mmCIF file of C-alpha atoms and ligand atoms in Angstrom:
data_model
loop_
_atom_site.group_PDB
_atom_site.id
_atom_site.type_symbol
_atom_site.label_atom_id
_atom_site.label_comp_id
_atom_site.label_asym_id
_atom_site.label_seq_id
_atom_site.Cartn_x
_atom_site.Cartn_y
_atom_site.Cartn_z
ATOM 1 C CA UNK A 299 0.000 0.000 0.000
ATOM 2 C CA UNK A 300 0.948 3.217 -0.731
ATOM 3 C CA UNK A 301 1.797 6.404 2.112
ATOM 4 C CA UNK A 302 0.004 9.680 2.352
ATOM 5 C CA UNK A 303 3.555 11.691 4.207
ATOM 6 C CA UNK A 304 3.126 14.639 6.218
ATOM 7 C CA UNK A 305 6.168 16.608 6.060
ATOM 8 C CA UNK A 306 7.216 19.240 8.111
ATOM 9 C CA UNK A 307 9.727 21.987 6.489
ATOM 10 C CA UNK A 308 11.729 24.836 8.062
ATOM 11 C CA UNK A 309 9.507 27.841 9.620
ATOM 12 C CA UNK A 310 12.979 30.470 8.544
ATOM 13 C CA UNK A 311 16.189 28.950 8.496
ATOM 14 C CA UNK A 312 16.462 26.741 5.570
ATOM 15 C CA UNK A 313 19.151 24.268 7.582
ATOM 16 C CA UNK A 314 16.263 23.208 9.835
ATOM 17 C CA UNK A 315 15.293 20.717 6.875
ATOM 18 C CA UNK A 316 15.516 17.406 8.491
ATOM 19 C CA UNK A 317 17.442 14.538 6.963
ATOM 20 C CA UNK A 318 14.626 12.209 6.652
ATOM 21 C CA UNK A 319 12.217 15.297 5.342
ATOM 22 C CA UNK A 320 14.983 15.482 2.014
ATOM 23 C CA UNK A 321 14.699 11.954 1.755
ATOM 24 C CA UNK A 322 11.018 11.693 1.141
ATOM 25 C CA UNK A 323 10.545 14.642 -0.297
ATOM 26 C CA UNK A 324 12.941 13.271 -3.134
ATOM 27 C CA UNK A 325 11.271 9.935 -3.080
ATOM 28 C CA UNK A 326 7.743 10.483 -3.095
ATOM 29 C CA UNK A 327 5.654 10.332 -7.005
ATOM 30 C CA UNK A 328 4.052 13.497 -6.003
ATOM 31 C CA UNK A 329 4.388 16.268 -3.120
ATOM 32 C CA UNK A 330 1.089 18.594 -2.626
ATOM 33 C CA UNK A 331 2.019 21.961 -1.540
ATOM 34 C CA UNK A 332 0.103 24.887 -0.254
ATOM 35 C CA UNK A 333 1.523 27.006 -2.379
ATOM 36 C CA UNK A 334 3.746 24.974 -5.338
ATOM 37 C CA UNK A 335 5.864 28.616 -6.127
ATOM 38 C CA UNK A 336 6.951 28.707 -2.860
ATOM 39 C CA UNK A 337 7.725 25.074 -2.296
ATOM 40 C CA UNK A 338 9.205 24.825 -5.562
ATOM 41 C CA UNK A 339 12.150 27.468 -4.205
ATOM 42 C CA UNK A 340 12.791 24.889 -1.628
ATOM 43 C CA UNK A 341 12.887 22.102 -3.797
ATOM 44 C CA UNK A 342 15.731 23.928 -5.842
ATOM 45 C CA UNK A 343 17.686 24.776 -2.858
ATOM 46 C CA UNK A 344 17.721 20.760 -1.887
ATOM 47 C CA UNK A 345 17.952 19.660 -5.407
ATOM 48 C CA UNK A 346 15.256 17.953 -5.716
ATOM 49 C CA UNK A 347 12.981 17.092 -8.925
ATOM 50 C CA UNK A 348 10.061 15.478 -7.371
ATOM 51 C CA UNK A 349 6.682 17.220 -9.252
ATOM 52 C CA UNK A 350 4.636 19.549 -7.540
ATOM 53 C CA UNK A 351 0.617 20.017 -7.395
ATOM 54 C CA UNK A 352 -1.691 22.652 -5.483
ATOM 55 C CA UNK A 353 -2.958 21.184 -1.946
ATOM 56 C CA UNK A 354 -4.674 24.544 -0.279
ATOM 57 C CA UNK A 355 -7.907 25.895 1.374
ATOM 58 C CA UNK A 356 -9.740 26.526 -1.478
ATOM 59 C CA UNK A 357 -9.477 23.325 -3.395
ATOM 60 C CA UNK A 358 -9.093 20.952 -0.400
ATOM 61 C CA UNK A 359 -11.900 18.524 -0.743
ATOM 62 C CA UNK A 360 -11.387 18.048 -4.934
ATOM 63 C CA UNK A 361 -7.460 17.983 -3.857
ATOM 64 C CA UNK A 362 -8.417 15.751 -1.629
ATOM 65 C CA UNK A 363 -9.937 12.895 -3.157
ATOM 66 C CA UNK A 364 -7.812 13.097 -6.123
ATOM 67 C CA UNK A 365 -4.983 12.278 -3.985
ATOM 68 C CA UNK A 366 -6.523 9.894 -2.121
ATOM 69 C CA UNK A 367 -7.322 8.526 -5.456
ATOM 70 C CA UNK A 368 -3.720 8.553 -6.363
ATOM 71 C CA UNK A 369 -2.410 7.220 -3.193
ATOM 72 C CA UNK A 370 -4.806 3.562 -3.561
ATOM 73 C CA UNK A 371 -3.471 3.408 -7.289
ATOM 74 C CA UNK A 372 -0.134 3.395 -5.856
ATOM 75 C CA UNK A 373 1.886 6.798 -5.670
ATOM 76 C CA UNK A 374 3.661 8.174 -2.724
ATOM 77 C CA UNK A 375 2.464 11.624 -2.210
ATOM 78 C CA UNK A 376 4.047 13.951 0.672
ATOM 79 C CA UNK A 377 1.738 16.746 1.503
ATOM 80 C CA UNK A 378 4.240 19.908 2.909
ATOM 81 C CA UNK A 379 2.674 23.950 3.808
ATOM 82 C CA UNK A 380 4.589 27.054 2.742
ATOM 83 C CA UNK A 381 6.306 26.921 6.356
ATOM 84 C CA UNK A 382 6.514 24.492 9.505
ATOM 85 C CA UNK A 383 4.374 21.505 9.717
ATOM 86 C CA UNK A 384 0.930 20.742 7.587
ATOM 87 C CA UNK A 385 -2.431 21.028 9.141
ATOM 88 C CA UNK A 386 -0.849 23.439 11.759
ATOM 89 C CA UNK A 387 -2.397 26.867 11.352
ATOM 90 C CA UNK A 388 -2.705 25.420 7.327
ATOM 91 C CA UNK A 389 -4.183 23.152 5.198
ATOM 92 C CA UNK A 390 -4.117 19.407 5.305
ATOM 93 C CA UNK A 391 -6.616 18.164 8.008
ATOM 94 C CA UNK A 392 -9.463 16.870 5.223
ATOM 95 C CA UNK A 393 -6.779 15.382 3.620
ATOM 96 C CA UNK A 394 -5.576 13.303 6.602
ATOM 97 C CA UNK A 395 -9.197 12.618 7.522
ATOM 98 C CA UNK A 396 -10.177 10.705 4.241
ATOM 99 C CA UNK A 397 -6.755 8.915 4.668
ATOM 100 C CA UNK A 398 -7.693 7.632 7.780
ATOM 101 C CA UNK A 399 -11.681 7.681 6.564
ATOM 102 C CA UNK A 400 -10.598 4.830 3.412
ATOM 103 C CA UNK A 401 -7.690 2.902 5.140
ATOM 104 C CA UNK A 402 -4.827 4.800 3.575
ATOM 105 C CA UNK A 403 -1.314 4.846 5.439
ATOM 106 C CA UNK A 404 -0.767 8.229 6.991
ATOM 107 C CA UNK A 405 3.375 8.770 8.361
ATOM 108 C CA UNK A 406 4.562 11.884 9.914
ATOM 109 C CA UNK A 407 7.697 13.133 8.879
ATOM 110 C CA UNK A 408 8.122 16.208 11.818
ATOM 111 C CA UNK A 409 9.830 18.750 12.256
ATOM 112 C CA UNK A 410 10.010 22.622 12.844
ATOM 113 C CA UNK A 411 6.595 24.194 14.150
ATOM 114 C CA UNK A 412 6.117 27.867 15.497
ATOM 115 C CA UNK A 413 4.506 27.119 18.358
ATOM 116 C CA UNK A 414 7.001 24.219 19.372
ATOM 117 C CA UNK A 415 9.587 26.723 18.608
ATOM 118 C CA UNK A 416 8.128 29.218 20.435
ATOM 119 C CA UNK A 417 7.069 27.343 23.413
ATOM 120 C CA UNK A 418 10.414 25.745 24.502
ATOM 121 C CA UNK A 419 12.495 28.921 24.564
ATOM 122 C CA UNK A 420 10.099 31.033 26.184
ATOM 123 C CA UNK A 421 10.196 30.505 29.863
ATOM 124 C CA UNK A 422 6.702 30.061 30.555
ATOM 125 C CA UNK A 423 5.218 26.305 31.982
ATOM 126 C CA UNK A 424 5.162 23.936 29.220
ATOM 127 C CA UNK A 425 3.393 21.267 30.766
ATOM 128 C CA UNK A 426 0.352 22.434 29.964
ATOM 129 C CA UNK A 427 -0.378 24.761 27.110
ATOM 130 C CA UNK A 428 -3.223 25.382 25.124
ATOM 131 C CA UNK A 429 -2.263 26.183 20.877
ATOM 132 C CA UNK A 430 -5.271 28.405 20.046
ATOM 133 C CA UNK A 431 -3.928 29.252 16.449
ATOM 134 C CA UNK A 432 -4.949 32.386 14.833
ATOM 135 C CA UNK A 433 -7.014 34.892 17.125
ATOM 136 C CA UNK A 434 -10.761 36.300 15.902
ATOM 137 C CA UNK A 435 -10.055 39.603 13.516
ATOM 138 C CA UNK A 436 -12.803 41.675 15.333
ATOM 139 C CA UNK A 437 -12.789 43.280 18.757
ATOM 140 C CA UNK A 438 -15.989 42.179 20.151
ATOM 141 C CA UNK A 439 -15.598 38.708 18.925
ATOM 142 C CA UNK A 440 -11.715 39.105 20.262
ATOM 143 C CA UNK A 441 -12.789 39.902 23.707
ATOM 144 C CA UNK A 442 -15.399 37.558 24.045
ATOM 145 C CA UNK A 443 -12.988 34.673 22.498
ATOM 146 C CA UNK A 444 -10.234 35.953 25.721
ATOM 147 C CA UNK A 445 -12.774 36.306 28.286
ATOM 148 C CA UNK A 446 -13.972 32.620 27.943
ATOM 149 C CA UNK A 447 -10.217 31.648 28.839
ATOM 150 C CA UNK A 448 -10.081 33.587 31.829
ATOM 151 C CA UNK A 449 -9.442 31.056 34.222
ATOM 152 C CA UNK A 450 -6.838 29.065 31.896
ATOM 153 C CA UNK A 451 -4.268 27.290 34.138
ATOM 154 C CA UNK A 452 -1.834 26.059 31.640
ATOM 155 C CA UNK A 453 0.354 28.369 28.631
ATOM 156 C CA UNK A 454 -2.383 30.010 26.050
ATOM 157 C CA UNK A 455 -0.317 29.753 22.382
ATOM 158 C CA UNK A 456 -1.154 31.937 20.018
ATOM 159 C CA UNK A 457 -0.092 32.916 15.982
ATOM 160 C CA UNK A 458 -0.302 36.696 15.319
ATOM 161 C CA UNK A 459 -0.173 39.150 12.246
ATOM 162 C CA UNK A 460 2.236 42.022 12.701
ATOM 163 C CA UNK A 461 -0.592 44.091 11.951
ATOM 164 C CA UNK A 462 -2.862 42.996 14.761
ATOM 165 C CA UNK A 463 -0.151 42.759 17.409
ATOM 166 C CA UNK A 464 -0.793 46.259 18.966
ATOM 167 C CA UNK A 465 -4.471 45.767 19.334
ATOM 168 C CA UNK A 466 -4.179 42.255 20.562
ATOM 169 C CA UNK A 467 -1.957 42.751 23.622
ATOM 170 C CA UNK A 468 -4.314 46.178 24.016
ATOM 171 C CA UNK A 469 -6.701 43.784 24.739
ATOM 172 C CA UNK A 470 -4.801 41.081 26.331
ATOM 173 C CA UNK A 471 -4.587 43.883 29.147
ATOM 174 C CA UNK A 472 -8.149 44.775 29.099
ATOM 175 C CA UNK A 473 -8.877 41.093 29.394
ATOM 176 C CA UNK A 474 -6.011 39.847 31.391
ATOM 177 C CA UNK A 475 -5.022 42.964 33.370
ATOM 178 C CA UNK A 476 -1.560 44.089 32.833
ATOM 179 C CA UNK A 477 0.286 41.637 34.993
ATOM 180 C CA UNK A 478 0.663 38.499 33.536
ATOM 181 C CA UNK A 479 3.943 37.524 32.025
ATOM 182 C CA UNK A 480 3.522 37.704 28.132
ATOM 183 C CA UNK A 481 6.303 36.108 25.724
ATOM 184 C CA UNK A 482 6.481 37.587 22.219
ATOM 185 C CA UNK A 483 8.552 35.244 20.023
ATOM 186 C CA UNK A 484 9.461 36.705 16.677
ATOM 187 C CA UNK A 485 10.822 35.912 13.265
ATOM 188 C CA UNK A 486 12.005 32.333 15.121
ATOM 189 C CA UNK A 487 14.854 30.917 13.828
ATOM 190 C CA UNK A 488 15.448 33.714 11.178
ATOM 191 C CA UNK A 489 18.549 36.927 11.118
ATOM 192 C CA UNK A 490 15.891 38.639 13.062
ATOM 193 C CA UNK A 491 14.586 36.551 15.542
ATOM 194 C CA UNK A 492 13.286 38.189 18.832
ATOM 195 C CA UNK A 493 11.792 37.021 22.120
ATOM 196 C CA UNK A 494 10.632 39.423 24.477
ATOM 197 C CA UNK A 495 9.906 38.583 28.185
ATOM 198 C CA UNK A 496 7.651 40.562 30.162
ATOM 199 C CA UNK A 497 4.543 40.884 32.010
ATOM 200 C CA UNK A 498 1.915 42.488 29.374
ATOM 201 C CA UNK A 499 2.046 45.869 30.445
ATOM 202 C CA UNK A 500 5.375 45.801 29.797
ATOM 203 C CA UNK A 501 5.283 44.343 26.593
ATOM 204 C CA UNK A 502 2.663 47.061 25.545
ATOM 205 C CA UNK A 503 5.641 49.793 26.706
ATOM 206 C CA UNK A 504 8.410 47.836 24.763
ATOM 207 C CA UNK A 505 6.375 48.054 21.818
ATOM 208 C CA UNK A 506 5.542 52.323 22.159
ATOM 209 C CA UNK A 507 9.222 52.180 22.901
ATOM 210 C CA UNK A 508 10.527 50.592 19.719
ATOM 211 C CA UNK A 509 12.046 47.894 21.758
ATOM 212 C CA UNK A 510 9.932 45.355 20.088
ATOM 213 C CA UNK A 511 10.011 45.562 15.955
ATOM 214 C CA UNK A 512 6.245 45.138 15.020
ATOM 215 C CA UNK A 513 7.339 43.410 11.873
ATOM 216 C CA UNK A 514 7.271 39.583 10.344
ATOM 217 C CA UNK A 515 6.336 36.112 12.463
ATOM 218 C CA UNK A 516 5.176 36.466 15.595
ATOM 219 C CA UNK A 517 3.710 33.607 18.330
ATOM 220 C CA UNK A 518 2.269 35.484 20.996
ATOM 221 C CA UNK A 519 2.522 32.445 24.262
ATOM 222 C CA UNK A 520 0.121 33.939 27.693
ATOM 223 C CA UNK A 521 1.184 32.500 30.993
ATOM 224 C CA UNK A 522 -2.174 31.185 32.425
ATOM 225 C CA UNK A 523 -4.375 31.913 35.407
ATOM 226 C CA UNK A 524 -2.747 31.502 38.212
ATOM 227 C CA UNK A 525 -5.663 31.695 40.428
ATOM 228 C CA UNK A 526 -9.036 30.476 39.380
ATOM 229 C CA UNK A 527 -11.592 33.413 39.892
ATOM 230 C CA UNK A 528 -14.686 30.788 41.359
ATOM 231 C CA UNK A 529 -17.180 31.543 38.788
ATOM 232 C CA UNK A 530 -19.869 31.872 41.701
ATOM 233 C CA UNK A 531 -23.871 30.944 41.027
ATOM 234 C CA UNK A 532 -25.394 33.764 43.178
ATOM 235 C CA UNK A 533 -28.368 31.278 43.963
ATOM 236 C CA UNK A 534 -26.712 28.246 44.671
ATOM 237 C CA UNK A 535 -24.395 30.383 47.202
ATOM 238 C CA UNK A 536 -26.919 32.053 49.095
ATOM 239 C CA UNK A 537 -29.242 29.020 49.376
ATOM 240 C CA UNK A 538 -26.352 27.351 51.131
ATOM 241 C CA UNK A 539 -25.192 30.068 53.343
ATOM 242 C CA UNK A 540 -29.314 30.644 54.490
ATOM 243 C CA UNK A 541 -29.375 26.868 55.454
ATOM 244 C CA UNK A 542 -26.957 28.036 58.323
ATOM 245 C CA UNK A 543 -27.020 31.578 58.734
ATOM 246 C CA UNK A 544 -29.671 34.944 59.090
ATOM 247 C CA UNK A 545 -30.550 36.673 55.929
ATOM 248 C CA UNK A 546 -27.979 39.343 56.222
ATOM 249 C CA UNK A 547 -25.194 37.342 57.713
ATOM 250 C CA UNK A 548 -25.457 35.263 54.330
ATOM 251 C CA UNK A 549 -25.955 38.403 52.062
ATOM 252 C CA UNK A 550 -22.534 39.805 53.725
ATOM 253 C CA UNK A 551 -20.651 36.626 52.784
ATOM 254 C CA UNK A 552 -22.025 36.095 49.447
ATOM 255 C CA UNK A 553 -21.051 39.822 48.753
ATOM 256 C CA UNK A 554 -17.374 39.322 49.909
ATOM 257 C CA UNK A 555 -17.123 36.240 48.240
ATOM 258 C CA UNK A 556 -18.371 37.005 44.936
ATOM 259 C CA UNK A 557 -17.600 40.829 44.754
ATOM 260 C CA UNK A 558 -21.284 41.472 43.997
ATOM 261 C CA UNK A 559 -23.290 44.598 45.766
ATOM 262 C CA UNK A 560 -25.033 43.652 48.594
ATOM 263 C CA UNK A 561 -28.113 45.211 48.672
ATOM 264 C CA UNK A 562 -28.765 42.995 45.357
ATOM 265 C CA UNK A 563 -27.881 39.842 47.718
ATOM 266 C CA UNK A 564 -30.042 40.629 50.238
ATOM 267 C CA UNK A 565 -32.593 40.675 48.049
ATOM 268 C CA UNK A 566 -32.260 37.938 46.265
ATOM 269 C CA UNK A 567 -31.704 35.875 49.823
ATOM 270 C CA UNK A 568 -35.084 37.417 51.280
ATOM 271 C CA UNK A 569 -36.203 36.144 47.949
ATOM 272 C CA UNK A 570 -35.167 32.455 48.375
ATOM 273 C CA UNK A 571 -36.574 32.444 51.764
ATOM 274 C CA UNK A 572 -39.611 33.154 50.477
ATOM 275 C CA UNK A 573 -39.158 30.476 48.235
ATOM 276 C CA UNK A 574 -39.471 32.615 44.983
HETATM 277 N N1 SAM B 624 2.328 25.492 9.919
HETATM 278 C C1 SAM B 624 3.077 26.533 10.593
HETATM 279 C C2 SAM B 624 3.705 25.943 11.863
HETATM 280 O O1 SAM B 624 3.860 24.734 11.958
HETATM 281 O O2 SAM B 624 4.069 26.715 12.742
HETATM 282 C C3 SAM B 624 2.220 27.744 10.871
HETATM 283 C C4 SAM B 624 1.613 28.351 9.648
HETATM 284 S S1 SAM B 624 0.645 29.769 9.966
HETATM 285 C C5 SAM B 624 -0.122 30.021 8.419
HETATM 286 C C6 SAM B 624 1.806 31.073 9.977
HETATM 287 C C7 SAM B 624 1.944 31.702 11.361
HETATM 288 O O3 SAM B 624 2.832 30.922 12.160
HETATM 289 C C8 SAM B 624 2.573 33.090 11.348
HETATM 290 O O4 SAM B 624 1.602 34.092 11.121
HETATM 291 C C9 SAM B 624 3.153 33.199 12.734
HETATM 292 O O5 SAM B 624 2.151 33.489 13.677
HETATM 293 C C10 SAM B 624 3.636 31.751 12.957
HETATM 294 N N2 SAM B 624 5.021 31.617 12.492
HETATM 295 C C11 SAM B 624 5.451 30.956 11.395
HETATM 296 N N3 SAM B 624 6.787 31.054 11.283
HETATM 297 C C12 SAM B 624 7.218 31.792 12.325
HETATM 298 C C13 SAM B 624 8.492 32.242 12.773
HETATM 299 N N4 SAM B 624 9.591 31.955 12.088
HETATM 300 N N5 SAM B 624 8.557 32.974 13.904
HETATM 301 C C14 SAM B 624 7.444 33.274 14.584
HETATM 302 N N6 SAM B 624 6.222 32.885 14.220
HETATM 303 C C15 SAM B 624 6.097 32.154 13.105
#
């Protein structure tokens, strides 16, 4: 049976190639790329003659099944991105899904990733991150998207734009507050590379300052929550403090615990009483 390879190729620095990667890539019938122009540089700067054909969003599922097609009649076909590994941030997951769907043999060939990259030279806990990929484009659906991961514990991983930087780590800090310690890893592995650490207010600063170049690559990696804010039910609260304690007595404590007024407690505890 023939192999559907996914093969991972440098992210900037062309020597991050792996061995194996060259070998396959010069063996296969066929490699799909994301973008054949751009892989086709690479394959001139390994020497390698192996034909090319288009694997990208917009013809995925036709792509798809023709390759699948061509994989059962027996060609070897490695499927590569413009940069880093397939199906990461890019195109290749329908492809790998109807592989798997009709029995073909899928093989990883990795190798360099952004967020790997990223992740094991910034300083933050890696036991426990969370890749997130690209960010929502619009600020409502932005904020909304980072308030639902308030009360991450573990790294938050995520690819940025250049030109969305400023406006995401604006709102990391509305979100967030200013104090958590934000890594901003940059043009990895290339003449430029840069990785900031600081906590986000900080980061905002560097940036104003010209400290950080808002220019090429960027993963932007979030150190977690720390503490989990309890995400408190008013009702369920009160109806177990008023099992033990007077109607104001149970008000006070629900207030302090959740932060919420108490004159709106009391309220709703004379409520419950009453059995509303
Ligand atoms: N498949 C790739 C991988 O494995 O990392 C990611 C492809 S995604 C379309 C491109 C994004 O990855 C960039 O916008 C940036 O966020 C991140 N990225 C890629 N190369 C990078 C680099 N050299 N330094 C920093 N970030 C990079």
């Amino acid at each position: 049976m023939s192999i559907l390879y996914v093969v991972a190729t440098p992210i900037g620095n062309l020597e991050d190639i792996t061995e194996r990667a060259k070998r396959i890539l010069s063996e296969v019938d066929l490699i799909a790329a994301e973008d054949t122009r751009h892989t086709a540089k690479l394959l001139a700067h390994l020497n390698i003659r192996t034909s090319l054909t288009a694997y990208h969003d917009h013809n995925e599922s036709r792509a798809s099944r023709s390759l699948i097609d061509m994989i059962k009649n027996g060609k070897d076909v490695a499927l590569v991105s413009d940069a880093g590994t397939p199906l990461i941030a890019d195109p290749g997951y329908r492809l790998v899904k109807l592989a798997r769907e009709e029995g073909v043999k899928v093989v990883p060939v990795p190798g360099p990733s952004a967020l790997i990259a990223a992740l094991c030279v910034a300083g933050l806990p890696s036991d426990k991150f969370t890749y997130y990929g690209f960010l929502p484009a619009k600020s409502k659906a932005l904020e909304d998207f980072l308030t639902a991961q308030k009360n991450e514990t573990g790294t938050l991983v995520f690819y940025e734009s250049p030109h969305r930087l400023v406006k995401t780590i604006e709102m990391f800090e509305r979100v967030f507050g200013g104090d958590r310690t934000l890594v901003v890893a940059r043009e990895l592995t290339k003449k430029f590379e840069q990785v900031s650490f600081a906590t986000i207010g900080e980061t905002r600063q560097r940036i104003e300052a010209g400290e950080i170049t808002v220019k090429g690559e960027f993963v932007l990696l979030l150190q977690g929550q720390q503490k989990i804010e309890p995400n408190w039910d008013e009702r369920e609260l009160l109806t177990v403090l008023l099992s033990e304690l007077p109607i104001s007595k149970a008000a006070e404590i629900a207030s302090r615990l959740t932060g919420g007024a108490k004159k709106t407690l009391y309220k709703l505890a004379v409520s419950i009483k009453k059995g509303d």
